[in-house]
Amino acid sequence: MSRGRGGRRKKPEEGHGGEERWMASYMDMVTVLMCLFIVLYAMSTVDTAKFEKLKASLATGFGVEQSQTVDTAEGVIVPPEDAGQKGLLTNQDVAQDTREHLMKIAEAEKADLEALRRKIEKRLAATGHRGAADFTVDQRGLTIRLVSAETFFKPNSADLTANASEVLEAIAPVLAPTKRSFEVEGFADVVKPVDPYPTNWELSASRATRVLRSLVEDGGVRGNKIASVGYGDARPVPGKKNLALNRRVDVVVLSDQPENVRSLLPSVVPRS
């Protein structure tokens, strides 16, 4: 009997231990749920003013709200009747400000290129080669056309004449210190070449490369800032029939501005 009573006393103890384990799991679950709701509450806190501005801006951008003007800085809808008032910008105002900003950049870029041109002209004059190059500023940058003093190259040759070498020696010190990139473009006359050049493409490319080497090896221009290309006889000097003038090389000082700025360079007048 004592054993039976002893056995019956053990059963409540086992049940009591199971209840404790269940309560521990339950308390863990309640704790996790409480943390979850705290996080959800924290995430639900919104800056109402900023949210309204964002909502208005998105509504206009996606066409939900009709408006001719949007204050993009604040993200609010501007009624049409208020357009143009002090502190509010119309689409035309934004476009005008943008163009004026681009024009200022273009003016500064052209002024820099023109200053480079004047330095080259001064060097050419000082070395007895005044007028040895023609200059053009377009959307690519500053083109230095070496077309003076009869020829820069002998027929069917990529070897520089003495005059050409002197001209390159004069302009290299101006080009070398700049951080700009350059492109050397070679050209040929319409006379069909003979060995070792099968076509004028190879001849013109060889001439461009010869000038590039002179600028890099003798003039100090950085090799990673310059490239060469040959155009054969496909791009003769406009209005020129003299074969010698088409045995030439153009050195292009490339503009590093974006396209919308470079497109303004031909027409812009730099401020003095």
GROMACS .gro file of C-alpha atoms in nm:
model
  272
    1MET     CA    1   0.000   0.000   0.000
    2SER     CA    2   0.277   0.238   0.079
    3ARG     CA    3   0.421   0.177  -0.263
    4GLY     CA    4   0.085   0.247  -0.421
    5ARG     CA    5   0.053   0.566  -0.230
    6GLY     CA    6   0.409   0.647  -0.317
    7GLY     CA    7   0.336   0.580  -0.681
    8ARG     CA    8   0.031   0.798  -0.670
    9ARG     CA    9   0.239   1.077  -0.518
   10LYS     CA   10   0.482   1.063  -0.813
   11LYS     CA   11   0.218   1.121  -1.080
   12PRO     CA   12   0.125   1.473  -0.968
   13GLU     CA   13   0.496   1.557  -0.956
   14GLU     CA   14   0.537   1.444  -1.319
   15GLY     CA   15   0.231   1.641  -1.428
   16HIS     CA   16   0.351   1.949  -1.245
   17GLY     CA   17   0.683   1.931  -1.430
   18GLY     CA   18   0.503   1.914  -1.769
   19GLU     CA   19   0.300   2.223  -1.683
   20GLU     CA   20   0.617   2.420  -1.616
   21ARG     CA   21   0.761   2.330  -1.958
   22TRP     CA   22   0.441   2.439  -2.133
   23MET     CA   23   0.439   2.770  -1.949
   24ALA     CA   24   0.798   2.839  -2.050
   25SER     CA   25   0.716   2.787  -2.419
   26TYR     CA   26   0.405   3.002  -2.388
   27MET     CA   27   0.598   3.287  -2.227
   28ASP     CA   28   0.859   3.272  -2.506
   29MET     CA   29   0.584   3.300  -2.767
   30VAL     CA   30   0.423   3.595  -2.589
   31THR     CA   31   0.760   3.769  -2.569
   32VAL     CA   32   0.821   3.722  -2.942
   33LEU     CA   33   0.474   3.853  -3.026
   34MET     CA   34   0.528   4.157  -2.807
   35CYS     CA   35   0.856   4.235  -2.989
   36LEU     CA   36   0.682   4.191  -3.323
   37PHE     CA   37   0.408   4.440  -3.236
   38ILE     CA   38   0.664   4.690  -3.105
   39VAL     CA   39   0.851   4.672  -3.437
   40LEU     CA   40   0.530   4.707  -3.636
   41TYR     CA   41   0.430   5.009  -3.431
   42ALA     CA   42   0.768   5.171  -3.483
   43MET     CA   43   0.745   5.113  -3.858
   44SER     CA   44   0.398   5.264  -3.869
   45THR     CA   45   0.521   5.602  -3.741
   46VAL     CA   46   0.528   5.834  -4.048
   47ASP     CA   47   0.626   6.197  -4.092
   48THR     CA   48   0.290   6.318  -4.216
   49ALA     CA   49   0.421   6.637  -4.375
   50LYS     CA   50   0.688   6.457  -4.577
   51PHE     CA   51   0.444   6.184  -4.674
   52GLU     CA   52   0.197   6.441  -4.811
   53LYS     CA   53   0.468   6.606  -5.018
   54LEU     CA   54   0.579   6.270  -5.158
   55LYS     CA   55   0.221   6.172  -5.236
   56ALA     CA   56   0.153   6.500  -5.417
   57SER     CA   57   0.474   6.475  -5.620
   58LEU     CA   58   0.405   6.116  -5.725
   59ALA     CA   59   0.044   6.199  -5.810
   60THR     CA   60   0.156   6.472  -6.047
   61GLY     CA   61   0.438   6.268  -6.195
   62PHE     CA   62   0.207   5.978  -6.282
   63GLY     CA   63  -0.070   6.201  -6.415
   64VAL     CA   64  -0.316   6.137  -6.132
   65GLU     CA   65  -0.329   6.507  -6.055
   66GLN     CA   66  -0.339   6.756  -6.341
   67SER     CA   67  -0.090   7.037  -6.301
   68GLN     CA   68   0.117   7.242  -6.540
   69THR     CA   69   0.377   7.322  -6.277
   70VAL     CA   70   0.545   7.123  -6.004
   71ASP     CA   71   0.774   7.255  -5.734
   72THR     CA   72   1.027   6.976  -5.764
   73ALA     CA   73   1.228   7.097  -5.467
   74GLU     CA   74   0.935   7.063  -5.228
   75GLY     CA   75   0.737   6.796  -5.408
   76VAL     CA   76   0.407   6.985  -5.398
   77ILE     CA   77   0.153   7.060  -5.668
   78VAL     CA   78   0.139   7.421  -5.784
   79PRO     CA   79  -0.203   7.529  -5.914
   80PRO     CA   80  -0.198   7.674  -6.267
   81GLU     CA   81  -0.327   8.010  -6.144
   82ASP     CA   82  -0.023   8.042  -5.914
   83ALA     CA   83   0.231   7.957  -6.184
   84GLY     CA   84   0.494   8.226  -6.227
   85GLN     CA   85   0.441   8.382  -5.888
   86LYS     CA   86   0.739   8.463  -5.671
   87GLY     CA   87   0.896   8.149  -5.535
   88LEU     CA   88   0.729   7.923  -5.792
   89LEU     CA   89   0.897   7.803  -6.111
   90THR     CA   90   0.721   7.726  -6.436
   91ASN     CA   91   0.844   7.464  -6.681
   92GLN     CA   92   0.964   7.749  -6.902
   93ASP     CA   93   1.156   7.899  -6.610
   94VAL     CA   94   1.330   7.568  -6.542
   95ALA     CA   95   1.415   7.524  -6.911
   96GLN     CA   96   1.550   7.878  -6.933
   97ASP     CA   97   1.762   7.837  -6.620
   98THR     CA   98   1.898   7.511  -6.754
   99ARG     CA   99   1.993   7.664  -7.090
  100GLU     CA  100   2.157   7.963  -6.923
  101HIS     CA  101   2.357   7.724  -6.703
  102LEU     CA  102   2.469   7.522  -7.006
  103MET     CA  103   2.559   7.840  -7.194
  104LYS     CA  104   2.784   7.952  -6.909
  105ILE     CA  105   2.963   7.617  -6.913
  106ALA     CA  106   2.996   7.635  -7.293
  107GLU     CA  107   3.132   7.990  -7.274
  108ALA     CA  108   3.396   7.882  -7.023
  109GLU     CA  109   3.488   7.579  -7.236
  110LYS     CA  110   3.522   7.783  -7.554
  111ALA     CA  111   3.724   8.048  -7.373
  112ASP     CA  112   3.964   7.777  -7.255
  113LEU     CA  113   3.998   7.635  -7.607
  114GLU     CA  114   4.051   7.981  -7.755
  115ALA     CA  115   4.320   8.051  -7.495
  116LEU     CA  116   4.492   7.730  -7.605
  117ARG     CA  117   4.468   7.843  -7.969
  118ARG     CA  118   4.630   8.178  -7.889
  119LYS     CA  119   4.917   8.005  -7.710
  120ILE     CA  120   4.979   7.783  -8.012
  121GLU     CA  121   4.968   8.078  -8.252
  122LYS     CA  122   5.215   8.264  -8.032
  123ARG     CA  123   5.452   7.967  -8.032
  124LEU     CA  124   5.427   7.929  -8.410
  125ALA     CA  125   5.501   8.297  -8.460
  126ALA     CA  126   5.797   8.282  -8.224
  127THR     CA  127   5.949   7.989  -8.415
  128GLY     CA  128   5.899   8.147  -8.758
  129HIS     CA  129   5.591   7.945  -8.852
  130ARG     CA  130   5.319   8.206  -8.833
  131GLY     CA  131   5.011   8.082  -9.019
  132ALA     CA  132   5.138   7.724  -9.022
  133ALA     CA  133   4.802   7.594  -8.900
  134ASP     CA  134   4.433   7.666  -8.937
  135PHE     CA  135   4.210   7.654  -8.629
  136THR     CA  136   3.845   7.562  -8.586
  137VAL     CA  137   3.633   7.529  -8.272
  138ASP     CA  138   3.331   7.303  -8.311
  139GLN     CA  139   3.138   7.060  -8.096
  140ARG     CA  140   3.434   6.821  -8.089
  141GLY     CA  141   3.676   7.078  -7.954
  142LEU     CA  142   3.970   7.267  -8.110
  143THR     CA  143   4.097   7.136  -8.444
  144ILE     CA  144   4.455   7.229  -8.538
  145ARG     CA  145   4.487   7.173  -8.913
  146LEU     CA  146   4.847   7.141  -9.024
  147VAL     CA  147   4.830   7.246  -9.390
  148SER     CA  148   5.095   7.508  -9.435
  149ALA     CA  149   5.426   7.553  -9.619
  150GLU     CA  150   5.365   7.333  -9.920
  151THR     CA  151   5.347   6.990  -9.757
  152PHE     CA  152   5.387   6.809  -9.430
  153PHE     CA  153   5.444   6.483  -9.610
  154LYS     CA  154   5.606   6.388  -9.936
  155PRO     CA  155   5.390   6.200 -10.188
  156ASN     CA  156   5.339   5.833 -10.093
  157SER     CA  157   5.527   5.884  -9.767
  158ALA     CA  158   5.452   5.905  -9.396
  159ASP     CA  159   5.785   6.069  -9.321
  160LEU     CA  160   5.759   6.419  -9.180
  161THR     CA  161   5.922   6.702  -9.371
  162ALA     CA  162   6.161   6.928  -9.185
  163ASN     CA  163   5.893   7.197  -9.179
  164ALA     CA  164   5.641   6.955  -9.024
  165SER     CA  165   5.883   6.853  -8.751
  166GLU     CA  166   5.948   7.215  -8.660
  167VAL     CA  167   5.576   7.291  -8.641
  168LEU     CA  168   5.512   6.991  -8.414
  169GLU     CA  169   5.804   7.094  -8.194
  170ALA     CA  170   5.640   7.434  -8.160
  171ILE     CA  171   5.292   7.318  -8.062
  172ALA     CA  172   5.381   7.016  -7.842
  173PRO     CA  173   5.488   7.224  -7.537
  174VAL     CA  174   5.143   7.386  -7.539
  175LEU     CA  175   4.952   7.058  -7.566
  176ALA     CA  176   5.158   6.844  -7.328
  177PRO     CA  177   5.072   7.020  -6.996
  178THR     CA  178   4.695   7.010  -7.052
  179LYS     CA  179   4.476   6.738  -6.905
  180ARG     CA  180   4.275   6.708  -7.225
  181SER     CA  181   4.266   6.418  -7.468
  182PHE     CA  182   4.374   6.443  -7.832
  183GLU     CA  183   4.296   6.271  -8.160
  184VAL     CA  184   4.536   6.279  -8.453
  185GLU     CA  185   4.360   6.240  -8.789
  186GLY     CA  186   4.557   6.153  -9.101
  187PHE     CA  187   4.456   6.231  -9.461
  188ALA     CA  188   4.586   6.162  -9.811
  189ASP     CA  189   4.537   6.311 -10.157
  190VAL     CA  190   4.343   6.130 -10.430
  191VAL     CA  191   4.652   5.994 -10.602
  192LYS     CA  192   4.661   5.616 -10.563
  193PRO     CA  193   4.957   5.515 -10.346
  194VAL     CA  194   5.220   5.255 -10.433
  195ASP     CA  195   5.419   5.017 -10.217
  196PRO     CA  196   5.438   4.987  -9.925
  197TYR     CA  197   5.083   5.127  -9.894
  198PRO     CA  198   4.810   4.929 -10.075
  199THR     CA  199   4.550   5.207 -10.026
  200ASN     CA  200   4.523   5.561  -9.899
  201TRP     CA  201   4.373   5.426  -9.576
  202GLU     CA  202   4.702   5.272  -9.473
  203LEU     CA  203   4.891   5.580  -9.591
  204SER     CA  204   4.675   5.824  -9.395
  205ALA     CA  205   4.680   5.604  -9.084
  206SER     CA  206   5.060   5.589  -9.104
  207ARG     CA  207   5.079   5.968  -9.127
  208ALA     CA  208   4.855   6.009  -8.823
  209THR     CA  209   5.060   5.760  -8.626
  210ARG     CA  210   5.383   5.935  -8.726
  211VAL     CA  211   5.255   6.266  -8.592
  212LEU     CA  212   5.129   6.094  -8.275
  213ARG     CA  213   5.473   5.944  -8.215
  214SER     CA  214   5.636   6.282  -8.262
  215LEU     CA  215   5.403   6.444  -8.009
  216VAL     CA  216   5.448   6.164  -7.755
  217GLU     CA  217   5.815   6.069  -7.800
  218ASP     CA  218   5.955   6.415  -7.869
  219GLY     CA  219   5.689   6.654  -7.739
  220GLY     CA  220   5.601   6.499  -7.404
  221VAL     CA  221   5.227   6.441  -7.471
  222ARG     CA  222   5.102   6.153  -7.255
  223GLY     CA  223   5.043   5.836  -7.453
  224ASN     CA  224   4.723   5.750  -7.265
  225LYS     CA  225   4.565   6.080  -7.371
  226ILE     CA  226   4.612   6.056  -7.747
  227ALA     CA  227   4.490   5.835  -8.034
  228SER     CA  228   4.529   5.829  -8.414
  229VAL     CA  229   4.294   5.753  -8.704
  230GLY     CA  230   4.325   5.750  -9.084
  231TYR     CA  231   4.059   5.882  -9.324
  232GLY     CA  232   4.234   5.817  -9.654
  233ASP     CA  233   4.125   6.057  -9.930
  234ALA     CA  234   3.759   6.051  -9.817
  235ARG     CA  235   3.767   6.392  -9.648
  236PRO     CA  236   3.948   6.648  -9.865
  237VAL     CA  237   3.985   7.008  -9.754
  238PRO     CA  238   3.658   7.183  -9.857
  239GLY     CA  239   3.704   7.391 -10.170
  240LYS     CA  240   4.070   7.295 -10.207
  241LYS     CA  241   4.203   7.116 -10.516
  242ASN     CA  242   4.568   7.139 -10.428
  243LEU     CA  243   4.691   6.785 -10.365
  244ALA     CA  244   4.955   6.905 -10.122
  245LEU     CA  245   4.693   7.053  -9.889
  246ASN     CA  246   4.525   6.715  -9.856
  247ARG     CA  247   4.846   6.544  -9.749
  248ARG     CA  248   4.777   6.673  -9.404
  249VAL     CA  249   4.710   6.585  -9.042
  250ASP     CA  250   4.458   6.738  -8.802
  251VAL     CA  251   4.529   6.741  -8.431
  252VAL     CA  252   4.198   6.766  -8.242
  253VAL     CA  253   4.198   6.888  -7.884
  254LEU     CA  254   3.886   6.710  -7.760
  255SER     CA  255   3.630   6.879  -7.539
  256ASP     CA  256   3.552   6.679  -7.225
  257GLN     CA  257   3.211   6.841  -7.174
  258PRO     CA  258   2.880   6.650  -7.213
  259GLU     CA  259   2.707   6.655  -7.550
  260ASN     CA  260   2.447   6.918  -7.455
  261VAL     CA  261   2.733   7.159  -7.377
  262ARG     CA  262   2.951   7.067  -7.676
  263SER     CA  263   2.661   7.127  -7.916
  264LEU     CA  264   2.668   7.495  -7.811
  265LEU     CA  265   3.038   7.550  -7.877
  266PRO     CA  266   3.015   7.650  -8.247
  267SER     CA  267   2.768   7.932  -8.175
  268VAL     CA  268   2.871   8.054  -7.832
  269VAL     CA  269   3.079   8.370  -7.797
  270PRO     CA  270   3.317   8.349  -7.500
  271ARG     CA  271   3.305   8.640  -7.263
  272SER     CA  272   3.618   8.849  -7.256
   0.00000   0.00000   0.00000
